[in-house]
């Protein structure tokens, strides 16, 4: 199990990608993205549960085995980049919320909110966890905080890792998050206070273009983070998943000279490997992620895949 390994041991794992994607985008959306999941030992019905967003909103899926998924409704519209936690008692789903998926060229405005549930079917009214308030949360008229990752701390408090700001991918025609920050709070519902400076930004480690997002897990010697870092090679953008380690959850170090997952140059993972969720499960660690098969948004499609490590 990942929780029994050091961050360096996790960084040294070899991940094998299932050849075919598990989920494709629902019509008419060109993407299904940013999966987050719970294994059957953490769910009330013993099923695998996943949430992912399209341009239509944040969708739920269920599966008997974590491979064959079926739709289970839409949790909320105008929402994306979700993260689920089993917050005993109950569950908590946090996500980026916006007023509308506005046409490109108009200002973007988003915040992070969460809903709770006892059964993963009926959800509470939303609670706002974080709004963009700092200079690096903004880009011109755009304001964005996104990619929530709620992490309980040993002292009973909660840390909210999140992405902020936007950087335009000129070859794709859409932006990705510029920075990764941290906000702290006394409860899973906050209130959360953001640290004044980002933890990671452009130029930190492999993120030559923008920091993307970070999913954080406790491990044997502290914390391990899985970052989908955006890059620019002079002609094209890219995105890969890298493994970082930290003793205190604040200062992060890249632990390998190669990514855990990278684009393949062809097929459904051709150009970008994006956001992910990774957890221990009854059948071993699993990483669900989304990948892109082309650059510009009018041509590329995003699908969800599965990677597993050799332990």
PDB file of C-alpha atoms in Angstrom:
ATOM      1  CA  UNK A   1       0.000   0.000   0.000  1.00  0.00           C
ATOM      2  CA  UNK A   2       1.161   3.526  -0.743  1.00  0.00           C
ATOM      3  CA  UNK A   3       0.651   4.653   2.850  1.00  0.00           C
ATOM      4  CA  UNK A   4       3.287   2.123   3.980  1.00  0.00           C
ATOM      5  CA  UNK A   5       5.934   3.404   1.539  1.00  0.00           C
ATOM      6  CA  UNK A   6       8.209   6.421   1.748  1.00  0.00           C
ATOM      7  CA  UNK A   7       7.739   9.228  -0.730  1.00  0.00           C
ATOM      8  CA  UNK A   8      10.927   8.163  -2.517  1.00  0.00           C
ATOM      9  CA  UNK A   9       9.715   4.573  -2.791  1.00  0.00           C
ATOM     10  CA  UNK A  10       6.474   5.834  -4.312  1.00  0.00           C
ATOM     11  CA  UNK A  11       8.422   7.986  -6.771  1.00  0.00           C
ATOM     12  CA  UNK A  12      10.411   4.914  -7.821  1.00  0.00           C
ATOM     13  CA  UNK A  13       7.293   2.895  -8.726  1.00  0.00           C
ATOM     14  CA  UNK A  14       6.685   1.889 -12.342  1.00  0.00           C
ATOM     15  CA  UNK A  15       3.111   2.618 -13.423  1.00  0.00           C
ATOM     16  CA  UNK A  16       1.406   0.572 -16.124  1.00  0.00           C
ATOM     17  CA  UNK A  17      -1.442   2.182 -18.068  1.00  0.00           C
ATOM     18  CA  UNK A  18      -4.420   0.098 -19.142  1.00  0.00           C
ATOM     19  CA  UNK A  19      -4.255   0.338 -22.975  1.00  0.00           C
ATOM     20  CA  UNK A  20      -7.813   1.546 -23.595  1.00  0.00           C
ATOM     21  CA  UNK A  21      -9.494   4.443 -21.799  1.00  0.00           C
ATOM     22  CA  UNK A  22     -12.292   3.632 -19.368  1.00  0.00           C
ATOM     23  CA  UNK A  23     -14.541   6.640 -20.001  1.00  0.00           C
ATOM     24  CA  UNK A  24     -15.104   8.903 -22.974  1.00  0.00           C
ATOM     25  CA  UNK A  25     -16.796  12.312 -22.989  1.00  0.00           C
ATOM     26  CA  UNK A  26     -20.611  12.485 -22.898  1.00  0.00           C
ATOM     27  CA  UNK A  27     -22.214  14.147 -25.916  1.00  0.00           C
ATOM     28  CA  UNK A  28     -21.893  16.998 -26.763  1.00  0.00           C
ATOM     29  CA  UNK A  29     -18.885  17.695 -24.517  1.00  0.00           C
ATOM     30  CA  UNK A  30     -15.405  17.093 -26.013  1.00  0.00           C
ATOM     31  CA  UNK A  31     -13.954  16.212 -22.586  1.00  0.00           C
ATOM     32  CA  UNK A  32     -14.425  14.050 -19.525  1.00  0.00           C
ATOM     33  CA  UNK A  33     -11.775  15.076 -17.050  1.00  0.00           C
ATOM     34  CA  UNK A  34     -10.346  15.355 -13.537  1.00  0.00           C
ATOM     35  CA  UNK A  35     -11.528  12.044 -12.041  1.00  0.00           C
ATOM     36  CA  UNK A  36     -11.816  11.502  -8.305  1.00  0.00           C
ATOM     37  CA  UNK A  37     -12.904   8.179  -6.824  1.00  0.00           C
ATOM     38  CA  UNK A  38     -13.642   5.999  -3.828  1.00  0.00           C
ATOM     39  CA  UNK A  39     -12.850   2.266  -3.693  1.00  0.00           C
ATOM     40  CA  UNK A  40     -15.547  -0.173  -2.514  1.00  0.00           C
ATOM     41  CA  UNK A  41     -14.246  -0.472   1.053  1.00  0.00           C
ATOM     42  CA  UNK A  42     -14.967   3.259   1.506  1.00  0.00           C
ATOM     43  CA  UNK A  43     -18.510   3.320   0.070  1.00  0.00           C
ATOM     44  CA  UNK A  44     -21.903   2.482   1.609  1.00  0.00           C
ATOM     45  CA  UNK A  45     -22.937   0.115  -1.199  1.00  0.00           C
ATOM     46  CA  UNK A  46     -19.637  -1.711  -1.787  1.00  0.00           C
ATOM     47  CA  UNK A  47     -19.376  -0.276  -5.309  1.00  0.00           C
ATOM     48  CA  UNK A  48     -16.606   1.800  -6.837  1.00  0.00           C
ATOM     49  CA  UNK A  49     -17.657   5.452  -7.211  1.00  0.00           C
ATOM     50  CA  UNK A  50     -16.145   8.114  -9.466  1.00  0.00           C
ATOM     51  CA  UNK A  51     -16.849  11.765 -10.198  1.00  0.00           C
ATOM     52  CA  UNK A  52     -15.561  13.616 -13.268  1.00  0.00           C
ATOM     53  CA  UNK A  53     -16.542  16.733 -15.164  1.00  0.00           C
ATOM     54  CA  UNK A  54     -17.549  17.493 -18.717  1.00  0.00           C
ATOM     55  CA  UNK A  55     -18.587  20.870 -20.098  1.00  0.00           C
ATOM     56  CA  UNK A  56     -22.053  19.992 -18.780  1.00  0.00           C
ATOM     57  CA  UNK A  57     -21.087  19.728 -15.117  1.00  0.00           C
ATOM     58  CA  UNK A  58     -19.806  17.305 -12.486  1.00  0.00           C
ATOM     59  CA  UNK A  59     -21.007  13.744 -13.148  1.00  0.00           C
ATOM     60  CA  UNK A  60     -21.166  10.641 -10.933  1.00  0.00           C
ATOM     61  CA  UNK A  61     -20.329   7.093 -12.060  1.00  0.00           C
ATOM     62  CA  UNK A  62     -20.448   3.685 -10.369  1.00  0.00           C
ATOM     63  CA  UNK A  63     -18.729   0.388 -11.139  1.00  0.00           C
ATOM     64  CA  UNK A  64     -18.601  -3.149  -9.717  1.00  0.00           C
ATOM     65  CA  UNK A  65     -14.873  -3.454 -10.429  1.00  0.00           C
ATOM     66  CA  UNK A  66     -13.466   0.011 -11.113  1.00  0.00           C
ATOM     67  CA  UNK A  67     -13.103  -0.844 -14.806  1.00  0.00           C
ATOM     68  CA  UNK A  68     -16.599  -0.847 -16.326  1.00  0.00           C
ATOM     69  CA  UNK A  69     -18.303   2.395 -15.341  1.00  0.00           C
ATOM     70  CA  UNK A  70     -21.928   3.474 -15.739  1.00  0.00           C
ATOM     71  CA  UNK A  71     -23.395   6.977 -15.335  1.00  0.00           C
ATOM     72  CA  UNK A  72     -25.108   7.739 -12.029  1.00  0.00           C
ATOM     73  CA  UNK A  73     -26.361  11.279 -12.579  1.00  0.00           C
ATOM     74  CA  UNK A  74     -25.016  14.824 -12.380  1.00  0.00           C
ATOM     75  CA  UNK A  75     -24.164  16.281  -8.976  1.00  0.00           C
ATOM     76  CA  UNK A  76     -24.085  19.927 -10.059  1.00  0.00           C
ATOM     77  CA  UNK A  77     -23.895  22.029 -13.206  1.00  0.00           C
ATOM     78  CA  UNK A  78     -21.163  24.573 -13.958  1.00  0.00           C
ATOM     79  CA  UNK A  79     -18.709  22.649 -11.793  1.00  0.00           C
ATOM     80  CA  UNK A  80     -15.393  20.951 -12.485  1.00  0.00           C
ATOM     81  CA  UNK A  81     -12.205  19.494 -10.965  1.00  0.00           C
ATOM     82  CA  UNK A  82     -13.750  17.577  -8.071  1.00  0.00           C
ATOM     83  CA  UNK A  83     -12.170  15.792  -5.094  1.00  0.00           C
ATOM     84  CA  UNK A  84     -13.944  13.297  -2.806  1.00  0.00           C
ATOM     85  CA  UNK A  85     -13.044  12.380   0.774  1.00  0.00           C
ATOM     86  CA  UNK A  86     -14.551   9.849   3.150  1.00  0.00           C
ATOM     87  CA  UNK A  87     -15.004  12.245   6.065  1.00  0.00           C
ATOM     88  CA  UNK A  88     -16.396   9.903   8.710  1.00  0.00           C
ATOM     89  CA  UNK A  89     -19.254  10.198   9.297  1.00  0.00           C
ATOM     90  CA  UNK A  90     -20.264  10.750   5.708  1.00  0.00           C
ATOM     91  CA  UNK A  91     -18.561  12.036   2.583  1.00  0.00           C
ATOM     92  CA  UNK A  92     -17.470  15.385   1.229  1.00  0.00           C
ATOM     93  CA  UNK A  93     -17.177  16.347  -2.447  1.00  0.00           C
ATOM     94  CA  UNK A  94     -15.321  19.589  -3.177  1.00  0.00           C
ATOM     95  CA  UNK A  95     -14.955  21.164  -6.609  1.00  0.00           C
ATOM     96  CA  UNK A  96     -14.397  24.346  -8.584  1.00  0.00           C
ATOM     97  CA  UNK A  97     -17.629  26.214  -9.212  1.00  0.00           C
ATOM     98  CA  UNK A  98     -18.300  28.886 -11.815  1.00  0.00           C
ATOM     99  CA  UNK A  99     -21.398  30.787 -12.838  1.00  0.00           C
ATOM    100  CA  UNK A 100     -21.226  29.561 -16.425  1.00  0.00           C
ATOM    101  CA  UNK A 101     -18.862  27.735 -18.734  1.00  0.00           C
ATOM    102  CA  UNK A 102     -18.419  30.995 -20.570  1.00  0.00           C
ATOM    103  CA  UNK A 103     -17.235  31.256 -24.179  1.00  0.00           C
ATOM    104  CA  UNK A 104     -13.509  31.703 -24.561  1.00  0.00           C
ATOM    105  CA  UNK A 105     -12.484  35.340 -24.453  1.00  0.00           C
ATOM    106  CA  UNK A 106     -14.839  36.362 -21.626  1.00  0.00           C
ATOM    107  CA  UNK A 107     -13.636  36.692 -18.011  1.00  0.00           C
ATOM    108  CA  UNK A 108     -13.478  33.523 -15.933  1.00  0.00           C
ATOM    109  CA  UNK A 109     -14.616  33.634 -12.308  1.00  0.00           C
ATOM    110  CA  UNK A 110     -14.562  30.603 -10.031  1.00  0.00           C
ATOM    111  CA  UNK A 111     -14.402  29.549  -6.398  1.00  0.00           C
ATOM    112  CA  UNK A 112     -14.152  26.298  -4.403  1.00  0.00           C
ATOM    113  CA  UNK A 113     -17.161  24.830  -2.658  1.00  0.00           C
ATOM    114  CA  UNK A 114     -18.135  21.468  -1.182  1.00  0.00           C
ATOM    115  CA  UNK A 115     -21.204  19.332  -0.502  1.00  0.00           C
ATOM    116  CA  UNK A 116     -21.623  16.547   2.037  1.00  0.00           C
ATOM    117  CA  UNK A 117     -23.531  13.271   1.778  1.00  0.00           C
ATOM    118  CA  UNK A 118     -24.351  10.235   3.890  1.00  0.00           C
ATOM    119  CA  UNK A 119     -24.994   7.890   0.959  1.00  0.00           C
ATOM    120  CA  UNK A 120     -23.182   9.376  -2.103  1.00  0.00           C
ATOM    121  CA  UNK A 121     -26.573  10.036  -3.710  1.00  0.00           C
ATOM    122  CA  UNK A 122     -28.247  12.925  -1.871  1.00  0.00           C
ATOM    123  CA  UNK A 123     -25.990  15.939  -1.370  1.00  0.00           C
ATOM    124  CA  UNK A 124     -26.249  18.920   0.952  1.00  0.00           C
ATOM    125  CA  UNK A 125     -26.417  22.519  -0.130  1.00  0.00           C
ATOM    126  CA  UNK A 126     -22.963  23.827  -1.041  1.00  0.00           C
ATOM    127  CA  UNK A 127     -20.552  25.435   1.395  1.00  0.00           C
ATOM    128  CA  UNK A 128     -17.989  27.879  -0.012  1.00  0.00           C
ATOM    129  CA  UNK A 129     -14.463  26.884   1.047  1.00  0.00           C
ATOM    130  CA  UNK A 130     -12.323  29.444  -0.769  1.00  0.00           C
ATOM    131  CA  UNK A 131     -12.713  32.444  -3.044  1.00  0.00           C
ATOM    132  CA  UNK A 132      -9.933  34.151  -5.030  1.00  0.00           C
ATOM    133  CA  UNK A 133      -8.603  36.983  -2.872  1.00  0.00           C
ATOM    134  CA  UNK A 134      -4.852  37.195  -3.487  1.00  0.00           C
ATOM    135  CA  UNK A 135      -2.966  38.810  -6.345  1.00  0.00           C
ATOM    136  CA  UNK A 136      -1.715  35.497  -7.733  1.00  0.00           C
ATOM    137  CA  UNK A 137      -5.302  34.186  -7.847  1.00  0.00           C
ATOM    138  CA  UNK A 138      -5.983  36.713 -10.618  1.00  0.00           C
ATOM    139  CA  UNK A 139      -5.016  37.176 -14.269  1.00  0.00           C
ATOM    140  CA  UNK A 140      -6.323  40.383 -15.752  1.00  0.00           C
ATOM    141  CA  UNK A 141     -10.118  40.172 -15.461  1.00  0.00           C
ATOM    142  CA  UNK A 142      -9.981  36.431 -14.686  1.00  0.00           C
ATOM    143  CA  UNK A 143     -10.113  35.123 -11.119  1.00  0.00           C
ATOM    144  CA  UNK A 144      -9.764  31.425 -10.347  1.00  0.00           C
ATOM    145  CA  UNK A 145      -9.199  28.966  -7.535  1.00  0.00           C
ATOM    146  CA  UNK A 146      -9.617  25.303  -8.424  1.00  0.00           C
ATOM    147  CA  UNK A 147      -8.449  21.689  -8.023  1.00  0.00           C
ATOM    148  CA  UNK A 148      -9.276  21.302  -4.305  1.00  0.00           C
ATOM    149  CA  UNK A 149      -7.534  18.558  -2.335  1.00  0.00           C
ATOM    150  CA  UNK A 150      -8.669  18.356   1.297  1.00  0.00           C
ATOM    151  CA  UNK A 151      -6.149  16.650   3.603  1.00  0.00           C
ATOM    152  CA  UNK A 152      -6.719  15.950   7.326  1.00  0.00           C
ATOM    153  CA  UNK A 153      -3.801  16.789   9.607  1.00  0.00           C
ATOM    154  CA  UNK A 154      -2.572  14.877  12.685  1.00  0.00           C
ATOM    155  CA  UNK A 155      -3.653  17.746  14.961  1.00  0.00           C
ATOM    156  CA  UNK A 156      -7.266  17.556  13.746  1.00  0.00           C
ATOM    157  CA  UNK A 157      -7.105  20.597  11.446  1.00  0.00           C
ATOM    158  CA  UNK A 158      -7.547  20.483   7.676  1.00  0.00           C
ATOM    159  CA  UNK A 159      -5.346  21.652   4.834  1.00  0.00           C
ATOM    160  CA  UNK A 160      -6.785  22.603   1.468  1.00  0.00           C
ATOM    161  CA  UNK A 161      -4.324  22.329  -1.403  1.00  0.00           C
ATOM    162  CA  UNK A 162      -5.628  24.180  -4.449  1.00  0.00           C
ATOM    163  CA  UNK A 163      -4.684  25.659  -7.804  1.00  0.00           C
ATOM    164  CA  UNK A 164      -4.979  29.358  -8.631  1.00  0.00           C
ATOM    165  CA  UNK A 165      -4.569  31.767 -11.510  1.00  0.00           C
ATOM    166  CA  UNK A 166      -4.647  30.906 -15.203  1.00  0.00           C
ATOM    167  CA  UNK A 167      -2.010  30.551 -17.929  1.00  0.00           C
ATOM    168  CA  UNK A 168      -3.110  30.367 -21.548  1.00  0.00           C
ATOM    169  CA  UNK A 169      -2.041  27.329 -23.573  1.00  0.00           C
ATOM    170  CA  UNK A 170      -1.796  29.077 -26.916  1.00  0.00           C
ATOM    171  CA  UNK A 171      -1.720  25.871 -28.950  1.00  0.00           C
ATOM    172  CA  UNK A 172      -4.769  24.474 -27.128  1.00  0.00           C
ATOM    173  CA  UNK A 173      -6.868  27.639 -26.951  1.00  0.00           C
ATOM    174  CA  UNK A 174      -7.660  27.340 -23.224  1.00  0.00           C
ATOM    175  CA  UNK A 175      -5.896  28.087 -19.906  1.00  0.00           C
ATOM    176  CA  UNK A 176      -4.516  25.838 -17.170  1.00  0.00           C
ATOM    177  CA  UNK A 177      -3.840  26.755 -13.510  1.00  0.00           C
ATOM    178  CA  UNK A 178      -0.658  28.738 -12.891  1.00  0.00           C
ATOM    179  CA  UNK A 179       0.064  28.170  -9.184  1.00  0.00           C
ATOM    180  CA  UNK A 180      -0.518  25.672  -6.387  1.00  0.00           C
ATOM    181  CA  UNK A 181      -1.364  27.087  -2.976  1.00  0.00           C
ATOM    182  CA  UNK A 182      -2.418  26.023   0.499  1.00  0.00           C
ATOM    183  CA  UNK A 183      -5.205  27.202   2.790  1.00  0.00           C
ATOM    184  CA  UNK A 184      -5.678  26.013   6.382  1.00  0.00           C
ATOM    185  CA  UNK A 185      -8.820  25.568   8.441  1.00  0.00           C
ATOM    186  CA  UNK A 186     -10.121  24.102  11.693  1.00  0.00           C
ATOM    187  CA  UNK A 187     -12.747  21.880  10.036  1.00  0.00           C
ATOM    188  CA  UNK A 188     -13.286  20.259   6.652  1.00  0.00           C
ATOM    189  CA  UNK A 189     -15.849  23.000   5.958  1.00  0.00           C
ATOM    190  CA  UNK A 190     -13.384  25.713   6.969  1.00  0.00           C
ATOM    191  CA  UNK A 191     -13.198  28.594   7.263  1.00  0.00           C
ATOM    192  CA  UNK A 192      -9.997  28.387   5.219  1.00  0.00           C
ATOM    193  CA  UNK A 193      -7.264  31.016   5.232  1.00  0.00           C
ATOM    194  CA  UNK A 194      -4.854  30.916   2.276  1.00  0.00           C
ATOM    195  CA  UNK A 195      -1.137  31.255   2.868  1.00  0.00           C
ATOM    196  CA  UNK A 196       0.055  34.526   1.286  1.00  0.00           C
ATOM    197  CA  UNK A 197       2.444  32.913  -1.214  1.00  0.00           C
ATOM    198  CA  UNK A 198       2.042  29.909  -3.522  1.00  0.00           C
ATOM    199  CA  UNK A 199       3.826  26.643  -2.769  1.00  0.00           C
ATOM    200  CA  UNK A 200       4.601  25.904  -6.429  1.00  0.00           C
ATOM    201  CA  UNK A 201       4.588  27.960  -9.588  1.00  0.00           C
ATOM    202  CA  UNK A 202       6.047  28.207 -13.101  1.00  0.00           C
ATOM    203  CA  UNK A 203       9.691  27.178 -13.155  1.00  0.00           C
ATOM    204  CA  UNK A 204       9.444  25.036 -10.023  1.00  0.00           C
ATOM    205  CA  UNK A 205      10.609  21.530 -10.900  1.00  0.00           C
ATOM    206  CA  UNK A 206       9.246  20.276 -14.213  1.00  0.00           C
ATOM    207  CA  UNK A 207       6.482  22.895 -14.505  1.00  0.00           C
ATOM    208  CA  UNK A 208       8.103  25.172 -17.070  1.00  0.00           C
ATOM    209  CA  UNK A 209       4.741  26.697 -18.091  1.00  0.00           C
ATOM    210  CA  UNK A 210       2.421  26.394 -15.077  1.00  0.00           C
ATOM    211  CA  UNK A 211       2.092  24.350 -11.907  1.00  0.00           C
ATOM    212  CA  UNK A 212      -1.194  22.581 -12.707  1.00  0.00           C
ATOM    213  CA  UNK A 213      -2.561  20.695  -9.704  1.00  0.00           C
ATOM    214  CA  UNK A 214      -1.393  18.606  -6.754  1.00  0.00           C
ATOM    215  CA  UNK A 215      -2.996  15.578  -5.074  1.00  0.00           C
ATOM    216  CA  UNK A 216      -1.488  14.927  -1.620  1.00  0.00           C
ATOM    217  CA  UNK A 217      -1.418  11.686   0.407  1.00  0.00           C
ATOM    218  CA  UNK A 218       0.122  10.770   3.753  1.00  0.00           C
ATOM    219  CA  UNK A 219       2.980   8.288   3.442  1.00  0.00           C
ATOM    220  CA  UNK A 220       5.500   6.572   5.726  1.00  0.00           C
ATOM    221  CA  UNK A 221       7.863   9.547   6.034  1.00  0.00           C
ATOM    222  CA  UNK A 222       5.555  12.515   5.571  1.00  0.00           C
ATOM    223  CA  UNK A 223       3.657  13.477   2.457  1.00  0.00           C
ATOM    224  CA  UNK A 224       3.689  12.530  -1.203  1.00  0.00           C
ATOM    225  CA  UNK A 225       2.254  14.717  -3.944  1.00  0.00           C
ATOM    226  CA  UNK A 226       1.232  13.807  -7.487  1.00  0.00           C
ATOM    227  CA  UNK A 227       1.530  16.904  -9.680  1.00  0.00           C
ATOM    228  CA  UNK A 228       0.308  17.272 -13.232  1.00  0.00           C
ATOM    229  CA  UNK A 229       2.779  19.912 -14.369  1.00  0.00           C
ATOM    230  CA  UNK A 230       2.322  21.874 -17.603  1.00  0.00           C
ATOM    231  CA  UNK A 231       5.308  22.439 -19.867  1.00  0.00           C
ATOM    232  CA  UNK A 232       6.278  24.368 -23.007  1.00  0.00           C
ATOM    233  CA  UNK A 233       8.925  23.076 -25.416  1.00  0.00           C
ATOM    234  CA  UNK A 234       9.022  26.143 -27.668  1.00  0.00           C
ATOM    235  CA  UNK A 235       6.362  24.842 -30.030  1.00  0.00           C
ATOM    236  CA  UNK A 236       3.792  22.965 -27.977  1.00  0.00           C
ATOM    237  CA  UNK A 237       2.417  22.652 -24.477  1.00  0.00           C
ATOM    238  CA  UNK A 238       2.468  19.370 -22.597  1.00  0.00           C
ATOM    239  CA  UNK A 239       1.464  17.897 -19.266  1.00  0.00           C
ATOM    240  CA  UNK A 240       2.950  15.028 -17.262  1.00  0.00           C
ATOM    241  CA  UNK A 241       2.426  13.528 -13.807  1.00  0.00           C
ATOM    242  CA  UNK A 242       5.374  13.885 -11.439  1.00  0.00           C
ATOM    243  CA  UNK A 243       5.863  12.608  -7.887  1.00  0.00           C
ATOM    244  CA  UNK A 244       6.966  15.058  -5.183  1.00  0.00           C
ATOM    245  CA  UNK A 245       7.827  14.531  -1.534  1.00  0.00           C
ATOM    246  CA  UNK A 246       7.617  16.718   1.559  1.00  0.00           C
ATOM    247  CA  UNK A 247       8.335  16.226   5.248  1.00  0.00           C
ATOM    248  CA  UNK A 248       6.054  19.079   6.325  1.00  0.00           C
ATOM    249  CA  UNK A 249       3.538  19.439   3.463  1.00  0.00           C
ATOM    250  CA  UNK A 250       4.886  22.910   2.641  1.00  0.00           C
ATOM    251  CA  UNK A 251       8.276  22.537   0.951  1.00  0.00           C
ATOM    252  CA  UNK A 252       8.105  20.101  -1.970  1.00  0.00           C
ATOM    253  CA  UNK A 253      10.887  18.314  -3.841  1.00  0.00           C
ATOM    254  CA  UNK A 254      10.695  16.411  -7.122  1.00  0.00           C
ATOM    255  CA  UNK A 255      11.883  12.888  -6.334  1.00  0.00           C
ATOM    256  CA  UNK A 256      12.624  11.470  -9.776  1.00  0.00           C
ATOM    257  CA  UNK A 257      14.203  12.559 -13.040  1.00  0.00           C
ATOM    258  CA  UNK A 258      11.294  11.055 -14.985  1.00  0.00           C
ATOM    259  CA  UNK A 259       7.515  11.480 -14.757  1.00  0.00           C
ATOM    260  CA  UNK A 260       5.264   8.757 -13.391  1.00  0.00           C
ATOM    261  CA  UNK A 261       3.040   9.164 -16.474  1.00  0.00           C
ATOM    262  CA  UNK A 262       3.714  11.035 -19.709  1.00  0.00           C
ATOM    263  CA  UNK A 263       2.051  11.534 -23.106  1.00  0.00           C
ATOM    264  CA  UNK A 264       2.662   8.779 -25.622  1.00  0.00           C
ATOM    265  CA  UNK A 265       2.769  10.831 -28.826  1.00  0.00           C
ATOM    266  CA  UNK A 266      -0.137   8.935 -30.394  1.00  0.00           C
ATOM    267  CA  UNK A 267      -3.522   7.540 -29.470  1.00  0.00           C
ATOM    268  CA  UNK A 268      -5.752   8.788 -26.670  1.00  0.00           C
ATOM    269  CA  UNK A 269      -2.741   9.930 -24.550  1.00  0.00           C
ATOM    270  CA  UNK A 270      -0.956  11.657 -27.411  1.00  0.00           C
ATOM    271  CA  UNK A 271      -0.361  15.190 -26.132  1.00  0.00           C
ATOM    272  CA  UNK A 272      -1.226  15.712 -22.448  1.00  0.00           C
ATOM    273  CA  UNK A 273      -1.650  13.631 -19.300  1.00  0.00           C
ATOM    274  CA  UNK A 274      -3.693  15.730 -16.932  1.00  0.00           C
ATOM    275  CA  UNK A 275      -5.364  15.617 -13.539  1.00  0.00           C
ATOM    276  CA  UNK A 276      -5.564  12.486 -11.431  1.00  0.00           C
ATOM    277  CA  UNK A 277      -6.665  10.839  -8.243  1.00  0.00           C
ATOM    278  CA  UNK A 278      -4.608   8.072  -6.623  1.00  0.00           C
ATOM    279  CA  UNK A 279      -5.507   5.929  -3.611  1.00  0.00           C
ATOM    280  CA  UNK A 280      -4.961   2.583  -1.942  1.00  0.00           C
ATOM    281  CA  UNK A 281      -7.740   0.121  -2.781  1.00  0.00           C
ATOM    282  CA  UNK A 282      -8.532  -3.525  -1.912  1.00  0.00           C
ATOM    283  CA  UNK A 283      -6.831  -4.559  -5.174  1.00  0.00           C
ATOM    284  CA  UNK A 284      -3.780  -2.348  -4.669  1.00  0.00           C
ATOM    285  CA  UNK A 285      -3.039   1.292  -5.525  1.00  0.00           C
ATOM    286  CA  UNK A 286      -4.894   2.767  -8.464  1.00  0.00           C
ATOM    287  CA  UNK A 287      -4.438   6.027 -10.324  1.00  0.00           C
ATOM    288  CA  UNK A 288      -7.283   7.341 -12.473  1.00  0.00           C
ATOM    289  CA  UNK A 289      -6.319  10.215 -14.760  1.00  0.00           C
ATOM    290  CA  UNK A 290      -7.445  12.026 -17.882  1.00  0.00           C
ATOM    291  CA  UNK A 291      -5.451  12.444 -21.074  1.00  0.00           C
ATOM    292  CA  UNK A 292      -5.741  14.461 -24.261  1.00  0.00           C
ATOM    293  CA  UNK A 293      -5.246  13.265 -27.840  1.00  0.00           C
ATOM    294  CA  UNK A 294      -4.761  16.600 -29.640  1.00  0.00           C
ATOM    295  CA  UNK A 295      -3.764  20.182 -28.960  1.00  0.00           C
ATOM    296  CA  UNK A 296      -6.504  22.637 -29.918  1.00  0.00           C
ATOM    297  CA  UNK A 297      -9.824  22.343 -28.087  1.00  0.00           C
ATOM    298  CA  UNK A 298     -11.728  22.111 -31.376  1.00  0.00           C
ATOM    299  CA  UNK A 299      -9.864  18.912 -32.311  1.00  0.00           C
ATOM    300  CA  UNK A 300      -8.573  17.240 -29.152  1.00  0.00           C
ATOM    301  CA  UNK A 301     -10.649  14.971 -26.911  1.00  0.00           C
ATOM    302  CA  UNK A 302     -10.075  14.031 -23.270  1.00  0.00           C
ATOM    303  CA  UNK A 303     -10.773  10.606 -21.774  1.00  0.00           C
ATOM    304  CA  UNK A 304     -10.216   8.889 -18.420  1.00  0.00           C
ATOM    305  CA  UNK A 305      -7.732   6.048 -17.990  1.00  0.00           C
ATOM    306  CA  UNK A 306      -6.277   3.820 -15.291  1.00  0.00           C
ATOM    307  CA  UNK A 307      -2.677   3.180 -14.176  1.00  0.00           C
ATOM    308  CA  UNK A 308      -1.463   0.684 -11.583  1.00  0.00           C
ATOM    309  CA  UNK A 309       2.007   0.228 -10.074  1.00  0.00           C
ATOM    310  CA  UNK A 310       4.194  -2.848  -9.720  1.00  0.00           C
ATOM    311  CA  UNK A 311       4.766  -3.207  -5.963  1.00  0.00           C
TER     312      UNK A 311
END
